[in-house]
Amino acid sequence: MKSLIALSFSGVALIASFTPVAAQPAAFTYQGRVTAHGTNFSGVGQFKFALVTSTNVSQTATAIGNMGGLPPNQFVSSCTVTFGGNSYVSPPTVSISGGGGSGATAQANLSGNSVGSLTVLSPGGGYSSAPMVTIAPPPPNYFYTNYWSNDGTSVNGSEPAAAVSVAVNNGLFTVVLGDTTLANMTAIHPAIFAQPDLQLRIWFNDGVSGFAALSPLQNLTPSPYALNAGSANNLLGTVSASQLTGSLPASQISGTLPLAQLPPTLLTNTQSGVNLTGAFAGNGAGLTNLSFNALALSGSMSNRVVVGWGNNGYGQADAPMGLNNAVAVAVGNSHSLALRNDGTVVAWGWNGFGQTNVPAGLSNVIAVAAGLYHSVALRDTGTVIAWGDNPNGETNVPAGLNDVSAVAAGGRHTLALRSDGTIVVWGWNLYGQTNVPAGLTNVIAVGAGGGHSLAVKNDGTVVAWGFSVATNVPTGLSNVIAVAAGDAHTLALKNDGTIVAWGNNGNGQTNVPPGLSNVIAVAAGTFHSLALKSDGNVVAWGWNFHGQTNVPADRLASIGLGCTANHALAIQNQIAFPADWPNTFNGPLNLNGFLTVKGRSIMNGPFNVIGSSTVNGPSIVNGSSTVNGPSIVVGSSTVNGPSIVNGESYVSERLGIGAISPTAKLEVRGDIRLGNSGQYSAPGANENLRIIRGTISGAGGVLAGSGFTVVHQVTGIYGVTFNSAFGGLPTITATVESGAGAARMVTLQNVTTSSAIFNIFVPNTTALVEGAFHFIAIGPR
């Protein structure tokens, strides 16, 4: 047996800026000590790393003593377990104290992973009141949330697939995490360090005994904006900053050098990774060659937002405003769930069966799942809460179920993975989806589809049951670390970052894009599939009727599961402006490239942008705003304040409460000001009208307008046919053009939804003559 222990944590030193620029990922140096077989290891060791947060979900059992006899000579007759706890692997010790007596002893009896009962071994005596019964706690049982691993394959704290080679000298080793020049080392996005209570998990292999997890986990507390040194405070007053150049190596400096103690002009000599603290002052004049992303800060959980796309008939793809601290999301057929970092749940969308009525007081939640019309929450106590539609018992959580580590929601059934690796399923069973295969154990992950169920075992194989087409697991499939189920198809994520898919393929939902790799999570909707890559981008394929494969954002941290959904949700690592920044730059602000915003943006302006701008995600402008350059708004947007657009602009998708597209309509509440100075007013409306205008020459030619054709039938008679028929009879008015010679008049006949006849007369006669005229036709689409 190999003993591997990280004996010391020498520190974490940042060697890259925390500025969240995609081209400049963060890296940091970790130093530690490792022993193998009781001695300091030397040689080239194999290491695996993961940045995680951990929650101990094990719970201690409790009990009370029952007394016999009369005080003050009572004895302990029995003990009643009031809470069985969870995560026990062997019977814990029991101590009995207090109550004025002595001599009572008892032993614990396990039922599964919980304490089922206590057996009194000795009743003791001399008790004047009931003594305290104390049951020893179980060993820790950690639930991990992954934020990064060296090869991008770790899920829920699992061991990464590939290792990094690191030299170890007498137990000591140093490695730069996030250094992509090292084999099997991926970059670290700086926004990860905004996560509180971040820990480093390490696995080590000495080349003899295989990989083992080092203990304990290392808590990370980096200081990105301080210049740490050997004793900079002792230098103050004796050595000026200018005298340090060329004489004192930076490696010999520790402590903090305040910005105020730097000289007025500071030269960094193109050195990368220089971070200065202090407040920015000035009007922005003279700033050049500045990337827009460099003007942003990486915050804490408040810089994570929920983004949605796809079917939004009930607002299920629009996260509630202010929801900026979500850690997980789940997607139902027409409703959505978000788990906040304080353990509470937010729900929105259609509520026809109460699926968004989060139970009052629900707290300490660590996972959520959404079925067709029901919702599920897993608490840190290992208990499950479910609500919503229940025609098949999908919300009837089995009594006494209290050691659950993961949940999944199918169309009308629910799965719970217990901490001992077994599964409990309840709800609809038309296809046998709740019939757990006999002897199924060692399960590490579960999934639920419209009519089938999935389990991933610790050997990397997949077991599926229920609706047949979705349960045909490919022969030889192995090394699976996660699964996702659609209505009738299945995705399996392998530890090499690739995907295998099977089942219903009527909309191409199992056609995994060629070359897709570096995937860290998968999700599946009704007829579409999603893959989250390690770079924060999502690849989507399958049915796109509602735009569910049109992913609108990048920098995504996680995606939501939803087997019956036609929309999608993800959590995005947001780039946000500091709240105390000025709203207007008086000096020239030169951006290195166009201003591009992908994802939700909030501007509490006035906010002035001079230049080309692109907004690809949901945006809210609460103040007066001016855009002086060409602007493009693609995605859901709301403008609450007065806004002026001085440059060429177009809007697609949804603006405010309406839409502009070749086949959609623009809905406006309030008047529209038109003209170069707003001198014309068009009243706000919500009408589904088509308007066709045209000007016809006396010879039957089209002088102006479109959407119609003209046939000059005979003298004075013109037939107009509309390219697309109106939904009902249009209202048509016509007027002869001025300057057409002798007096003319125009009349109409044979008006239909697709055509009309125009006749040109000499007034007060029946004589038909040639003459130019113009018309306007207005009618329903």
PDB file of N, CA and C in Angstrom, residues 657 667-673 681-685:
ATOM      1  N   ILE A 657     -40.087  44.607 -26.910  1.00  0.00           N
ATOM      2  CA  ILE A 657     -41.155  43.609 -26.830  1.00  0.00           C
ATOM      3  C   ILE A 657     -41.594  43.127 -28.203  1.00  0.00           C
ATOM      4  N   GLU A 667     -43.107  45.220 -32.884  1.00  0.00           N
ATOM      5  CA  GLU A 667     -44.142  45.660 -31.960  1.00  0.00           C
ATOM      6  C   GLU A 667     -43.584  46.815 -31.144  1.00  0.00           C
ATOM      7  N   VAL A 668     -44.319  47.930 -31.164  1.00  0.00           N
ATOM      8  CA  VAL A 668     -43.858  49.137 -30.479  1.00  0.00           C
ATOM      9  C   VAL A 668     -44.951  49.609 -29.532  1.00  0.00           C
ATOM     10  N   ARG A 669     -44.584  49.908 -28.304  1.00  0.00           N
ATOM     11  CA  ARG A 669     -45.503  50.519 -27.348  1.00  0.00           C
ATOM     12  C   ARG A 669     -45.020  51.938 -27.098  1.00  0.00           C
ATOM     13  N   GLY A 670     -45.736  52.882 -27.651  1.00  0.00           N
ATOM     14  CA  GLY A 670     -45.272  54.264 -27.637  1.00  0.00           C
ATOM     15  C   GLY A 670     -45.028  54.736 -29.053  1.00  0.00           C
ATOM     16  N   ASP A 671     -44.921  56.040 -29.259  1.00  0.00           N
ATOM     17  CA  ASP A 671     -44.761  56.606 -30.589  1.00  0.00           C
ATOM     18  C   ASP A 671     -43.339  56.440 -31.090  1.00  0.00           C
ATOM     19  N   ILE A 672     -43.210  56.407 -32.414  1.00  0.00           N
ATOM     20  CA  ILE A 672     -41.908  56.371 -33.073  1.00  0.00           C
ATOM     21  C   ILE A 672     -41.690  57.723 -33.725  1.00  0.00           C
ATOM     22  N   ARG A 673     -40.547  58.356 -33.449  1.00  0.00           N
ATOM     23  CA  ARG A 673     -40.215  59.638 -34.069  1.00  0.00           C
ATOM     24  C   ARG A 673     -39.372  59.365 -35.300  1.00  0.00           C
ATOM     25  N   SER A 681     -44.217  61.756 -36.687  1.00  0.00           N
ATOM     26  CA  SER A 681     -44.566  60.830 -35.615  1.00  0.00           C
ATOM     27  C   SER A 681     -45.408  59.701 -36.174  1.00  0.00           C
ATOM     28  N   ALA A 682     -45.028  58.470 -35.828  1.00  0.00           N
ATOM     29  CA  ALA A 682     -45.831  57.298 -36.167  1.00  0.00           C
ATOM     30  C   ALA A 682     -46.342  56.712 -34.855  1.00  0.00           C
ATOM     31  N   PRO A 683     -47.671  56.660 -34.668  1.00  0.00           N
ATOM     32  CA  PRO A 683     -48.179  56.156 -33.388  1.00  0.00           C
ATOM     33  C   PRO A 683     -47.826  54.700 -33.187  1.00  0.00           C
ATOM     34  N   GLY A 684     -47.532  54.359 -31.937  1.00  0.00           N
ATOM     35  CA  GLY A 684     -47.240  52.975 -31.601  1.00  0.00           C
ATOM     36  C   GLY A 684     -48.438  52.085 -31.882  1.00  0.00           C
ATOM     37  N   ALA A 685     -48.183  50.861 -32.294  1.00  0.00           N
ATOM     38  CA  ALA A 685     -49.285  49.969 -32.659  1.00  0.00           C
ATOM     39  C   ALA A 685     -48.843  48.529 -32.498  1.00  0.00           C
TER      40      ALA A 685
END
